[in-house]
């Protein structure tokens, strides 16, 4: 009996540390991971003295910067779950920014949302025609859409904004006639500033919780609320409805789905058009932040959204975490160059934990590699006071590369993702 209990407690090939994190439900593991990460960030904030790590202003900026990335990632989720790789997310976001700017300066912010999503959906439709109907390589079609979108918005701006009495020019639209209202959630952010008072005390953990809650609940726009709600809505659609089952079947085994009566071509079209409209909505959000359309406004966020999708293992919750991580890195580099150095300490602790984890799994090469890099980053934290501006601005992209490299071994893309499907040729 004791042998059986021991076997259940520690299965073959697992050490006690591995079993602690891998055992139990998925929800418990995720909760433990999130709580542990938050405690670690709070400890780094106290040790480094960089209050901006969890300041409400940093969290609010991170939310603003994460929303367009998350919307682009959600767009990629629908397309790739249906088996269509969407490298053209950035181009569809670009079309969305122009559509939002054009409709917003004429009819207000509500029309900007509709216009941006329609322009993004047109980009998705073009991608679907090329990949689904004509069998063009998905990557080639996506790159072409990115190039085409940049040229198209410049042409439309020259055509409609040059010498426009309302303002604007070849690289920007006239200002929006209205912008969406901002609201603060009741209790947490209305009335006396209880969260603000607690945040200013700089206590370990409690002040960090107050800063995060204050940043997430103060001055939130309707598009932000919509973007957050789209995460669980997308999960319910894709994993809890017959439509979602058919769509995912097209990305896993389109021939089998076709044999069961699923209209594979139609499902792929619907998925890619939804993908474009969501990416376009991300472009709308960028226009709302600036109050105007500007050329190059996406700044590569469509590609970072694609990276967030891959980091999230093609799941809504995972891509939301990836978008939040990249948005936080971007917000932090805007807030403080010295605060970015504090991330070295955070990274050193994470790498040290990875080294211990790999050691318990008897993967010595990976453990030694992680330990060496942990030592390098810790040395950087102890010796560097402030990074150069060029390196600071590269922080979000460096974070993207690092996270993807660490997560690459556990990723599983849809089996038929990126494959050209032709009925009868499987």
mmCIF file of C-alpha atoms in Angstrom:
data_model
loop_
_atom_site.group_PDB
_atom_site.id
_atom_site.type_symbol
_atom_site.label_atom_id
_atom_site.label_comp_id
_atom_site.label_asym_id
_atom_site.label_seq_id
_atom_site.Cartn_x
_atom_site.Cartn_y
_atom_site.Cartn_z
ATOM 1 C CA UNK A 1 0.000 0.000 0.000
ATOM 2 C CA UNK A 2 2.833 2.378 0.806
ATOM 3 C CA UNK A 3 4.474 1.499 -2.529
ATOM 4 C CA UNK A 4 1.289 2.423 -4.409
ATOM 5 C CA UNK A 5 1.002 5.707 -2.570
ATOM 6 C CA UNK A 6 4.628 6.467 -3.331
ATOM 7 C CA UNK A 7 4.089 5.679 -7.015
ATOM 8 C CA UNK A 8 1.119 8.003 -7.147
ATOM 9 C CA UNK A 9 3.000 10.775 -5.389
ATOM 10 C CA UNK A 10 6.049 10.627 -7.659
ATOM 11 C CA UNK A 11 5.556 8.916 -11.043
ATOM 12 C CA UNK A 12 8.547 7.402 -12.811
ATOM 13 C CA UNK A 13 10.804 10.027 -14.362
ATOM 14 C CA UNK A 14 9.534 12.869 -12.189
ATOM 15 C CA UNK A 15 11.239 14.424 -9.236
ATOM 16 C CA UNK A 16 9.358 16.009 -6.313
ATOM 17 C CA UNK A 17 9.740 19.536 -7.745
ATOM 18 C CA UNK A 18 8.513 18.456 -11.176
ATOM 19 C CA UNK A 19 5.569 16.602 -9.697
ATOM 20 C CA UNK A 20 4.604 19.643 -7.584
ATOM 21 C CA UNK A 21 4.195 21.822 -10.659
ATOM 22 C CA UNK A 22 2.913 19.218 -13.116
ATOM 23 C CA UNK A 23 0.557 17.426 -10.764
ATOM 24 C CA UNK A 24 -3.025 18.525 -10.230
ATOM 25 C CA UNK A 25 -5.369 20.392 -12.522
ATOM 26 C CA UNK A 26 -4.352 22.767 -15.267
ATOM 27 C CA UNK A 27 -6.174 25.626 -13.540
ATOM 28 C CA UNK A 28 -4.198 25.055 -10.336
ATOM 29 C CA UNK A 29 -0.886 25.065 -12.186
ATOM 30 C CA UNK A 30 -1.742 28.280 -14.006
ATOM 31 C CA UNK A 31 -2.872 29.941 -10.771
ATOM 32 C CA UNK A 32 0.341 28.930 -8.996
ATOM 33 C CA UNK A 33 2.389 30.236 -11.908
ATOM 34 C CA UNK A 34 0.616 33.603 -12.000
ATOM 35 C CA UNK A 35 0.802 34.099 -8.223
ATOM 36 C CA UNK A 36 4.466 33.128 -8.182
ATOM 37 C CA UNK A 37 5.269 35.503 -11.054
ATOM 38 C CA UNK A 38 3.500 38.385 -9.301
ATOM 39 C CA UNK A 39 5.311 37.752 -6.012
ATOM 40 C CA UNK A 40 8.605 37.632 -7.915
ATOM 41 C CA UNK A 41 7.933 40.961 -9.646
ATOM 42 C CA UNK A 42 6.977 42.516 -6.304
ATOM 43 C CA UNK A 43 10.207 41.267 -4.734
ATOM 44 C CA UNK A 44 12.262 42.628 -7.637
ATOM 45 C CA UNK A 45 10.506 45.984 -7.237
ATOM 46 C CA UNK A 46 11.436 46.132 -3.546
ATOM 47 C CA UNK A 47 15.055 45.014 -4.072
ATOM 48 C CA UNK A 48 15.738 47.291 -7.055
ATOM 49 C CA UNK A 49 13.787 50.276 -5.722
ATOM 50 C CA UNK A 50 12.165 50.789 -9.141
ATOM 51 C CA UNK A 51 8.610 51.703 -8.157
ATOM 52 C CA UNK A 52 7.550 52.042 -11.800
ATOM 53 C CA UNK A 53 7.648 48.237 -12.183
ATOM 54 C CA UNK A 54 4.160 47.938 -10.706
ATOM 55 C CA UNK A 55 3.048 51.583 -10.727
ATOM 56 C CA UNK A 56 -0.529 52.164 -11.820
ATOM 57 C CA UNK A 57 0.651 54.429 -14.644
ATOM 58 C CA UNK A 58 2.875 51.639 -15.998
ATOM 59 C CA UNK A 59 0.057 49.097 -15.776
ATOM 60 C CA UNK A 60 -2.383 51.466 -17.504
ATOM 61 C CA UNK A 61 0.131 52.069 -20.307
ATOM 62 C CA UNK A 62 0.798 48.326 -20.553
ATOM 63 C CA UNK A 63 -2.930 47.691 -20.988
ATOM 64 C CA UNK A 64 -3.158 50.269 -23.761
ATOM 65 C CA UNK A 65 -0.153 48.800 -25.545
ATOM 66 C CA UNK A 66 -1.253 45.180 -25.043
ATOM 67 C CA UNK A 67 -4.763 45.579 -26.483
ATOM 68 C CA UNK A 68 -3.800 46.051 -30.174
ATOM 69 C CA UNK A 69 -1.266 43.215 -29.886
ATOM 70 C CA UNK A 70 -3.885 40.978 -28.302
ATOM 71 C CA UNK A 71 -6.473 41.802 -30.964
ATOM 72 C CA UNK A 72 -3.984 40.994 -33.727
ATOM 73 C CA UNK A 73 -3.157 37.721 -31.957
ATOM 74 C CA UNK A 74 -6.858 36.874 -31.675
ATOM 75 C CA UNK A 75 -7.196 37.484 -35.396
ATOM 76 C CA UNK A 76 -4.323 35.120 -36.043
ATOM 77 C CA UNK A 77 -5.942 32.542 -33.749
ATOM 78 C CA UNK A 78 -9.090 32.261 -35.866
ATOM 79 C CA UNK A 79 -7.156 32.015 -39.126
ATOM 80 C CA UNK A 80 -4.571 29.504 -37.937
ATOM 81 C CA UNK A 81 -7.068 27.315 -36.120
ATOM 82 C CA UNK A 82 -8.718 26.969 -39.543
ATOM 83 C CA UNK A 83 -5.369 26.055 -41.114
ATOM 84 C CA UNK A 84 -4.432 29.398 -42.702
ATOM 85 C CA UNK A 85 -1.187 31.068 -41.607
ATOM 86 C CA UNK A 86 -1.767 34.818 -41.425
ATOM 87 C CA UNK A 87 1.534 36.657 -41.803
ATOM 88 C CA UNK A 88 -0.494 39.583 -43.148
ATOM 89 C CA UNK A 89 -1.826 40.640 -39.726
ATOM 90 C CA UNK A 90 0.264 43.808 -39.732
ATOM 91 C CA UNK A 91 -1.055 44.785 -43.158
ATOM 92 C CA UNK A 92 -4.633 44.189 -42.028
ATOM 93 C CA UNK A 93 -3.981 46.335 -38.952
ATOM 94 C CA UNK A 94 -2.631 49.032 -41.265
ATOM 95 C CA UNK A 95 -5.826 48.909 -43.330
ATOM 96 C CA UNK A 96 -7.789 49.107 -40.075
ATOM 97 C CA UNK A 97 -5.946 52.252 -38.976
ATOM 98 C CA UNK A 98 -6.698 53.971 -42.281
ATOM 99 C CA UNK A 99 -10.356 52.913 -42.242
ATOM 100 C CA UNK A 100 -10.731 54.131 -38.660
ATOM 101 C CA UNK A 101 -9.100 57.465 -39.479
ATOM 102 C CA UNK A 102 -11.234 58.015 -42.563
ATOM 103 C CA UNK A 103 -14.575 57.109 -40.967
ATOM 104 C CA UNK A 104 -13.716 58.621 -37.592
ATOM 105 C CA UNK A 105 -13.037 62.161 -38.808
ATOM 106 C CA UNK A 106 -16.320 62.198 -40.731
ATOM 107 C CA UNK A 107 -18.809 60.342 -38.521
ATOM 108 C CA UNK A 108 -17.256 59.882 -35.077
ATOM 109 C CA UNK A 109 -15.690 57.097 -33.045
ATOM 110 C CA UNK A 110 -18.521 54.590 -33.552
ATOM 111 C CA UNK A 111 -18.053 54.798 -37.317
ATOM 112 C CA UNK A 112 -14.297 54.476 -36.814
ATOM 113 C CA UNK A 113 -14.811 51.042 -35.235
ATOM 114 C CA UNK A 114 -17.011 49.882 -38.111
ATOM 115 C CA UNK A 115 -14.716 51.343 -40.772
ATOM 116 C CA UNK A 116 -11.559 49.862 -39.265
ATOM 117 C CA UNK A 117 -13.054 46.395 -38.954
ATOM 118 C CA UNK A 118 -14.415 46.514 -42.520
ATOM 119 C CA UNK A 119 -11.054 47.540 -43.989
ATOM 120 C CA UNK A 120 -9.323 44.822 -41.977
ATOM 121 C CA UNK A 121 -11.916 42.288 -43.140
ATOM 122 C CA UNK A 122 -11.213 43.287 -46.757
ATOM 123 C CA UNK A 123 -7.559 42.455 -46.171
ATOM 124 C CA UNK A 124 -8.644 39.114 -44.726
ATOM 125 C CA UNK A 125 -10.871 38.459 -47.717
ATOM 126 C CA UNK A 126 -7.980 39.110 -50.085
ATOM 127 C CA UNK A 127 -5.793 36.695 -48.100
ATOM 128 C CA UNK A 128 -8.548 34.056 -48.205
ATOM 129 C CA UNK A 129 -8.994 34.402 -51.963
ATOM 130 C CA UNK A 130 -5.259 33.994 -52.526
ATOM 131 C CA UNK A 131 -4.678 31.079 -50.136
ATOM 132 C CA UNK A 132 -7.967 29.145 -50.147
ATOM 133 C CA UNK A 133 -9.186 29.617 -53.710
ATOM 134 C CA UNK A 134 -5.955 29.976 -55.670
ATOM 135 C CA UNK A 135 -3.673 27.959 -53.392
ATOM 136 C CA UNK A 136 -0.994 30.644 -53.023
ATOM 137 C CA UNK A 137 1.601 29.906 -50.353
ATOM 138 C CA UNK A 138 0.289 31.399 -47.111
ATOM 139 C CA UNK A 139 3.505 33.170 -46.187
ATOM 140 C CA UNK A 140 3.899 34.676 -49.665
ATOM 141 C CA UNK A 141 0.309 35.929 -49.620
ATOM 142 C CA UNK A 142 0.716 37.435 -46.138
ATOM 143 C CA UNK A 143 3.912 39.262 -47.061
ATOM 144 C CA UNK A 144 2.238 40.555 -50.221
ATOM 145 C CA UNK A 145 -0.686 41.901 -48.191
ATOM 146 C CA UNK A 146 1.694 43.723 -45.842
ATOM 147 C CA UNK A 147 3.369 45.401 -48.823
ATOM 148 C CA UNK A 148 0.090 46.097 -50.597
ATOM 149 C CA UNK A 149 -1.520 47.618 -47.497
ATOM 150 C CA UNK A 150 1.335 50.085 -46.999
ATOM 151 C CA UNK A 151 1.097 51.240 -50.618
ATOM 152 C CA UNK A 152 -2.704 51.341 -50.659
ATOM 153 C CA UNK A 153 -3.071 53.553 -47.586
ATOM 154 C CA UNK A 154 -0.480 55.983 -48.984
ATOM 155 C CA UNK A 155 -2.383 56.136 -52.290
ATOM 156 C CA UNK A 156 -5.728 56.708 -50.547
ATOM 157 C CA UNK A 157 -4.228 59.381 -48.308
ATOM 158 C CA UNK A 158 -2.795 61.250 -51.291
ATOM 159 C CA UNK A 159 -6.137 60.955 -53.064
ATOM 160 C CA UNK A 160 -8.401 62.049 -50.195
ATOM 161 C CA UNK A 161 -6.327 64.027 -47.688
ATOM 162 C CA UNK A 162 -4.146 66.255 -49.873
ATOM 163 C CA UNK A 163 -5.563 69.801 -49.762
ATOM 164 C CA UNK A 164 -8.402 68.565 -47.555
ATOM 165 C CA UNK A 165 -10.146 71.502 -45.808
ATOM 166 C CA UNK A 166 -10.455 69.401 -42.642
ATOM 167 C CA UNK A 167 -6.681 68.949 -42.479
ATOM 168 C CA UNK A 168 -4.513 65.906 -42.911
ATOM 169 C CA UNK A 169 -1.988 65.066 -45.606
ATOM 170 C CA UNK A 170 -0.288 62.215 -47.409
ATOM 171 C CA UNK A 171 0.822 60.610 -44.138
ATOM 172 C CA UNK A 172 -2.088 61.337 -41.805
ATOM 173 C CA UNK A 173 -5.827 61.894 -41.660
ATOM 174 C CA UNK A 174 -7.748 64.823 -40.185
ATOM 175 C CA UNK A 175 -8.339 64.499 -36.441
ATOM 176 C CA UNK A 176 -11.265 62.382 -35.266
ATOM 177 C CA UNK A 177 -14.421 64.372 -34.623
ATOM 178 C CA UNK A 178 -14.976 62.447 -31.375
ATOM 179 C CA UNK A 179 -13.193 59.888 -29.231
ATOM 180 C CA UNK A 180 -14.707 57.102 -27.112
ATOM 181 C CA UNK A 181 -15.511 57.987 -23.495
ATOM 182 C CA UNK A 182 -13.423 56.586 -20.670
ATOM 183 C CA UNK A 183 -14.935 55.005 -17.582
ATOM 184 C CA UNK A 184 -13.603 53.856 -14.227
ATOM 185 C CA UNK A 185 -14.951 50.678 -12.711
ATOM 186 C CA UNK A 186 -17.080 51.293 -9.599
ATOM 187 C CA UNK A 187 -15.775 50.729 -6.058
ATOM 188 C CA UNK A 188 -12.147 50.163 -7.134
ATOM 189 C CA UNK A 189 -11.527 53.451 -8.915
ATOM 190 C CA UNK A 190 -14.365 55.782 -7.961
ATOM 191 C CA UNK A 191 -14.774 57.804 -4.810
ATOM 192 C CA UNK A 192 -11.802 58.136 -2.416
ATOM 193 C CA UNK A 193 -8.497 57.093 -3.935
ATOM 194 C CA UNK A 194 -7.975 54.138 -1.587
ATOM 195 C CA UNK A 195 -5.922 52.189 -4.101
ATOM 196 C CA UNK A 196 -3.747 55.221 -4.778
ATOM 197 C CA UNK A 197 -3.078 55.712 -1.061
ATOM 198 C CA UNK A 198 -2.155 52.066 -0.639
ATOM 199 C CA UNK A 199 0.080 52.145 -3.720
ATOM 200 C CA UNK A 200 2.030 55.135 -2.405
ATOM 201 C CA UNK A 201 2.925 53.272 0.793
ATOM 202 C CA UNK A 202 5.320 51.072 -1.248
ATOM 203 C CA UNK A 203 4.598 47.995 0.835
ATOM 204 C CA UNK A 204 5.647 44.604 -0.417
ATOM 205 C CA UNK A 205 2.900 42.875 -2.397
ATOM 206 C CA UNK A 206 -0.027 44.967 -1.062
ATOM 207 C CA UNK A 207 1.102 48.157 -2.804
ATOM 208 C CA UNK A 208 1.790 46.158 -5.965
ATOM 209 C CA UNK A 209 -1.715 44.694 -5.945
ATOM 210 C CA UNK A 210 -3.148 48.180 -5.451
ATOM 211 C CA UNK A 211 -1.070 49.577 -8.326
ATOM 212 C CA UNK A 212 -2.156 46.836 -10.692
ATOM 213 C CA UNK A 213 -5.842 47.141 -9.782
ATOM 214 C CA UNK A 214 -5.721 50.930 -10.062
ATOM 215 C CA UNK A 215 -4.024 50.781 -13.448
ATOM 216 C CA UNK A 216 -6.494 48.244 -14.834
ATOM 217 C CA UNK A 217 -9.670 49.952 -13.634
ATOM 218 C CA UNK A 218 -9.073 53.689 -14.125
ATOM 219 C CA UNK A 219 -9.902 55.473 -17.370
ATOM 220 C CA UNK A 220 -10.819 52.357 -19.351
ATOM 221 C CA UNK A 221 -12.341 52.874 -22.804
ATOM 222 C CA UNK A 222 -15.134 50.768 -24.341
ATOM 223 C CA UNK A 223 -12.775 49.267 -26.914
ATOM 224 C CA UNK A 224 -10.490 48.078 -24.112
ATOM 225 C CA UNK A 225 -13.405 46.411 -22.353
ATOM 226 C CA UNK A 226 -14.487 44.852 -25.655
ATOM 227 C CA UNK A 227 -10.979 43.537 -26.315
ATOM 228 C CA UNK A 228 -10.787 41.940 -22.854
ATOM 229 C CA UNK A 229 -14.221 40.342 -23.273
ATOM 230 C CA UNK A 230 -13.238 38.945 -26.657
ATOM 231 C CA UNK A 231 -10.723 36.609 -24.963
ATOM 232 C CA UNK A 232 -13.314 34.421 -23.156
ATOM 233 C CA UNK A 233 -15.809 34.907 -26.006
ATOM 234 C CA UNK A 234 -13.282 33.514 -28.486
ATOM 235 C CA UNK A 235 -12.632 30.546 -26.221
ATOM 236 C CA UNK A 236 -16.336 29.790 -25.947
ATOM 237 C CA UNK A 237 -16.828 30.097 -29.714
ATOM 238 C CA UNK A 238 -13.861 27.936 -30.683
ATOM 239 C CA UNK A 239 -14.057 25.264 -27.965
ATOM 240 C CA UNK A 240 -17.691 25.196 -26.880
ATOM 241 C CA UNK A 241 -19.717 25.506 -30.102
ATOM 242 C CA UNK A 242 -20.310 23.326 -33.157
ATOM 243 C CA UNK A 243 -19.032 26.170 -35.335
ATOM 244 C CA UNK A 244 -15.753 26.234 -33.418
ATOM 245 C CA UNK A 245 -15.391 22.464 -33.646
ATOM 246 C CA UNK A 246 -15.827 22.568 -37.426
ATOM 247 C CA UNK A 247 -13.389 25.459 -37.749
ATOM 248 C CA UNK A 248 -10.710 23.705 -35.686
ATOM 249 C CA UNK A 249 -11.271 20.489 -37.624
ATOM 250 C CA UNK A 250 -10.355 22.377 -40.797
ATOM 251 C CA UNK A 251 -7.021 23.250 -39.227
ATOM 252 C CA UNK A 252 -6.304 19.754 -37.926
ATOM 253 C CA UNK A 253 -7.524 17.458 -40.700
ATOM 254 C CA UNK A 254 -9.469 19.223 -43.478
ATOM 255 C CA UNK A 255 -9.892 16.013 -45.502
ATOM 256 C CA UNK A 256 -11.589 14.247 -42.585
ATOM 257 C CA UNK A 257 -13.746 17.325 -41.915
ATOM 258 C CA UNK A 258 -14.723 17.422 -45.589
ATOM 259 C CA UNK A 259 -15.715 13.749 -45.523
ATOM 260 C CA UNK A 260 -18.035 14.489 -42.579
ATOM 261 C CA UNK A 261 -19.858 17.238 -44.475
ATOM 262 C CA UNK A 262 -17.996 20.328 -43.236
ATOM 263 C CA UNK A 263 -17.748 23.045 -45.883
ATOM 264 C CA UNK A 264 -13.986 23.419 -45.517
ATOM 265 C CA UNK A 265 -13.492 26.244 -48.022
ATOM 266 C CA UNK A 266 -16.351 28.252 -46.540
ATOM 267 C CA UNK A 267 -15.078 27.781 -42.986
ATOM 268 C CA UNK A 268 -11.608 28.914 -43.999
ATOM 269 C CA UNK A 269 -13.051 32.008 -45.671
ATOM 270 C CA UNK A 270 -15.098 32.887 -42.582
ATOM 271 C CA UNK A 271 -12.122 32.354 -40.263
ATOM 272 C CA UNK A 272 -9.726 34.518 -42.300
ATOM 273 C CA UNK A 273 -12.280 37.317 -42.703
ATOM 274 C CA UNK A 274 -12.864 37.273 -38.915
ATOM 275 C CA UNK A 275 -9.088 37.328 -38.539
ATOM 276 C CA UNK A 276 -8.804 40.452 -40.677
ATOM 277 C CA UNK A 277 -11.638 42.236 -38.873
ATOM 278 C CA UNK A 278 -10.058 41.590 -35.460
ATOM 279 C CA UNK A 279 -6.682 42.820 -36.701
ATOM 280 C CA UNK A 280 -8.472 45.870 -38.100
ATOM 281 C CA UNK A 281 -10.034 46.459 -34.676
ATOM 282 C CA UNK A 282 -6.506 46.490 -33.266
ATOM 283 C CA UNK A 283 -5.730 49.248 -35.770
ATOM 284 C CA UNK A 284 -8.813 51.150 -34.613
ATOM 285 C CA UNK A 285 -7.486 51.089 -31.069
ATOM 286 C CA UNK A 286 -4.198 52.640 -32.199
ATOM 287 C CA UNK A 287 -6.109 55.454 -33.896
ATOM 288 C CA UNK A 288 -8.126 56.062 -30.732
ATOM 289 C CA UNK A 289 -4.919 56.401 -28.702
ATOM 290 C CA UNK A 290 -3.512 59.065 -31.042
ATOM 291 C CA UNK A 291 -6.836 60.663 -32.034
ATOM 292 C CA UNK A 292 -5.692 60.521 -35.663
ATOM 293 C CA UNK A 293 -4.482 58.120 -38.338
ATOM 294 C CA UNK A 294 -0.756 58.262 -39.068
ATOM 295 C CA UNK A 295 1.268 56.321 -41.601
ATOM 296 C CA UNK A 296 3.276 53.487 -40.011
ATOM 297 C CA UNK A 297 1.068 53.583 -36.931
ATOM 298 C CA UNK A 298 1.165 49.814 -36.352
ATOM 299 C CA UNK A 299 4.975 49.836 -35.933
ATOM 300 C CA UNK A 300 5.167 46.068 -36.397
ATOM 301 C CA UNK A 301 2.547 45.233 -33.770
ATOM 302 C CA UNK A 302 0.933 42.727 -36.113
ATOM 303 C CA UNK A 303 4.132 40.679 -36.070
ATOM 304 C CA UNK A 304 4.365 40.926 -32.275
ATOM 305 C CA UNK A 305 0.734 39.768 -32.150
ATOM 306 C CA UNK A 306 1.720 36.750 -34.220
ATOM 307 C CA UNK A 307 4.537 36.083 -31.749
ATOM 308 C CA UNK A 308 2.057 36.376 -28.852
ATOM 309 C CA UNK A 309 -0.176 33.835 -30.596
ATOM 310 C CA UNK A 310 2.707 31.360 -30.933
ATOM 311 C CA UNK A 311 3.816 31.981 -27.345
ATOM 312 C CA UNK A 312 0.238 31.293 -26.215
ATOM 313 C CA UNK A 313 0.265 27.934 -28.027
ATOM 314 C CA UNK A 314 -2.639 28.959 -30.251
ATOM 315 C CA UNK A 315 -5.017 29.420 -27.301
ATOM 316 C CA UNK A 316 -6.905 32.572 -26.169
ATOM 317 C CA UNK A 317 -5.614 32.616 -22.590
ATOM 318 C CA UNK A 318 -2.032 32.027 -23.643
ATOM 319 C CA UNK A 319 -2.033 34.740 -26.286
ATOM 320 C CA UNK A 320 -3.564 37.160 -23.778
ATOM 321 C CA UNK A 321 -0.651 36.444 -21.433
ATOM 322 C CA UNK A 322 1.811 36.955 -24.293
ATOM 323 C CA UNK A 323 0.210 40.238 -25.311
ATOM 324 C CA UNK A 324 0.285 41.417 -21.700
ATOM 325 C CA UNK A 325 3.956 40.524 -21.382
ATOM 326 C CA UNK A 326 4.946 42.375 -24.547
ATOM 327 C CA UNK A 327 2.749 45.344 -23.636
ATOM 328 C CA UNK A 328 4.348 45.524 -20.189
ATOM 329 C CA UNK A 329 7.871 45.466 -21.670
ATOM 330 C CA UNK A 330 6.910 48.242 -24.081
ATOM 331 C CA UNK A 331 5.305 50.358 -21.335
ATOM 332 C CA UNK A 332 8.278 49.931 -19.032
ATOM 333 C CA UNK A 333 10.797 51.119 -21.616
ATOM 334 C CA UNK A 334 8.635 54.207 -22.185
ATOM 335 C CA UNK A 335 8.404 54.936 -18.467
ATOM 336 C CA UNK A 336 11.991 54.508 -17.274
ATOM 337 C CA UNK A 337 15.320 53.397 -18.726
ATOM 338 C CA UNK A 338 16.585 52.421 -15.287
ATOM 339 C CA UNK A 339 13.496 50.303 -14.635
ATOM 340 C CA UNK A 340 14.391 48.177 -17.661
ATOM 341 C CA UNK A 341 17.663 47.273 -15.892
ATOM 342 C CA UNK A 342 15.571 45.872 -13.025
ATOM 343 C CA UNK A 343 14.218 43.336 -15.509
ATOM 344 C CA UNK A 344 17.735 41.851 -15.576
ATOM 345 C CA UNK A 345 17.253 40.767 -11.960
ATOM 346 C CA UNK A 346 13.841 39.321 -12.808
ATOM 347 C CA UNK A 347 15.308 37.502 -15.794
ATOM 348 C CA UNK A 348 18.201 36.172 -13.701
ATOM 349 C CA UNK A 349 15.801 34.648 -11.164
ATOM 350 C CA UNK A 350 13.647 33.113 -13.921
ATOM 351 C CA UNK A 351 16.695 31.622 -15.646
ATOM 352 C CA UNK A 352 17.975 30.253 -12.343
ATOM 353 C CA UNK A 353 14.583 28.595 -11.804
ATOM 354 C CA UNK A 354 14.771 27.160 -15.332
ATOM 355 C CA UNK A 355 18.241 25.787 -14.534
ATOM 356 C CA UNK A 356 16.933 24.059 -11.391
ATOM 357 C CA UNK A 357 13.929 22.742 -13.324
ATOM 358 C CA UNK A 358 16.098 21.273 -16.080
ATOM 359 C CA UNK A 359 18.465 19.793 -13.519
ATOM 360 C CA UNK A 360 15.606 17.919 -11.822
ATOM 361 C CA UNK A 361 14.720 16.516 -15.266
ATOM 362 C CA UNK A 362 18.366 15.442 -15.733
ATOM 363 C CA UNK A 363 18.891 17.720 -18.731
ATOM 364 C CA UNK A 364 22.326 18.950 -17.746
ATOM 365 C CA UNK A 365 23.185 20.868 -20.924
ATOM 366 C CA UNK A 366 20.018 22.992 -20.728
ATOM 367 C CA UNK A 367 20.519 23.464 -16.985
ATOM 368 C CA UNK A 368 24.105 24.671 -17.384
ATOM 369 C CA UNK A 369 23.139 26.981 -20.267
ATOM 370 C CA UNK A 370 20.329 28.561 -18.237
ATOM 371 C CA UNK A 371 22.629 28.950 -15.223
ATOM 372 C CA UNK A 372 25.313 30.678 -17.305
ATOM 373 C CA UNK A 373 22.834 33.160 -18.733
ATOM 374 C CA UNK A 374 21.395 33.719 -15.256
ATOM 375 C CA UNK A 375 24.870 34.711 -14.088
ATOM 376 C CA UNK A 376 25.324 37.052 -17.056
ATOM 377 C CA UNK A 377 22.021 38.841 -16.494
ATOM 378 C CA UNK A 378 22.663 39.122 -12.751
ATOM 379 C CA UNK A 379 26.045 40.694 -13.516
ATOM 380 C CA UNK A 380 24.311 43.135 -15.845
ATOM 381 C CA UNK A 381 21.867 44.123 -13.092
ATOM 382 C CA UNK A 382 24.691 44.723 -10.615
ATOM 383 C CA UNK A 383 26.960 46.687 -12.974
ATOM 384 C CA UNK A 384 24.630 48.659 -15.285
ATOM 385 C CA UNK A 385 22.845 51.738 -13.977
ATOM 386 C CA UNK A 386 21.007 52.788 -17.134
ATOM 387 C CA UNK A 387 20.735 51.323 -20.619
ATOM 388 C CA UNK A 388 21.374 53.301 -23.793
ATOM 389 C CA UNK A 389 18.190 54.654 -25.447
ATOM 390 C CA UNK A 390 18.642 52.410 -28.485
ATOM 391 C CA UNK A 391 18.797 49.278 -26.350
ATOM 392 C CA UNK A 392 15.843 50.387 -24.250
ATOM 393 C CA UNK A 393 13.624 50.841 -27.313
ATOM 394 C CA UNK A 394 14.566 47.325 -28.413
ATOM 395 C CA UNK A 395 13.299 45.810 -25.134
ATOM 396 C CA UNK A 396 9.861 44.649 -26.419
ATOM 397 C CA UNK A 397 11.428 42.909 -29.413
ATOM 398 C CA UNK A 398 14.140 41.323 -27.282
ATOM 399 C CA UNK A 399 11.454 40.096 -24.895
ATOM 400 C CA UNK A 400 9.588 38.599 -27.845
ATOM 401 C CA UNK A 401 12.641 36.680 -29.040
ATOM 402 C CA UNK A 402 13.568 35.471 -25.546
ATOM 403 C CA UNK A 403 10.081 34.273 -24.639
ATOM 404 C CA UNK A 404 9.621 32.442 -27.928
ATOM 405 C CA UNK A 405 12.995 30.730 -27.576
ATOM 406 C CA UNK A 406 12.115 29.527 -24.060
ATOM 407 C CA UNK A 407 8.622 28.385 -25.043
ATOM 408 C CA UNK A 408 9.465 26.777 -28.388
ATOM 409 C CA UNK A 409 9.791 23.232 -27.027
ATOM 410 C CA UNK A 410 6.218 23.011 -25.734
ATOM 411 C CA UNK A 411 4.373 24.485 -28.702
ATOM 412 C CA UNK A 412 1.922 22.561 -30.853
ATOM 413 C CA UNK A 413 0.472 24.279 -33.883
ATOM 414 C CA UNK A 414 -2.622 22.945 -35.704
ATOM 415 C CA UNK A 415 -1.520 19.972 -37.820
ATOM 416 C CA UNK A 416 -2.737 21.367 -41.146
ATOM 417 C CA UNK A 417 -1.707 24.959 -40.443
ATOM 418 C CA UNK A 418 -0.161 26.505 -43.548
ATOM 419 C CA UNK A 419 -0.968 23.589 -45.848
ATOM 420 C CA UNK A 420 -2.781 24.215 -49.126
ATOM 421 C CA UNK A 421 -5.900 22.041 -49.176
ATOM 422 C CA UNK A 422 -7.447 20.697 -52.355
ATOM 423 C CA UNK A 423 -10.436 18.411 -52.188
ATOM 424 C CA UNK A 424 -9.547 14.890 -53.278
ATOM 425 C CA UNK A 425 -5.790 15.438 -53.195
ATOM 426 C CA UNK A 426 -5.103 14.401 -49.579
#
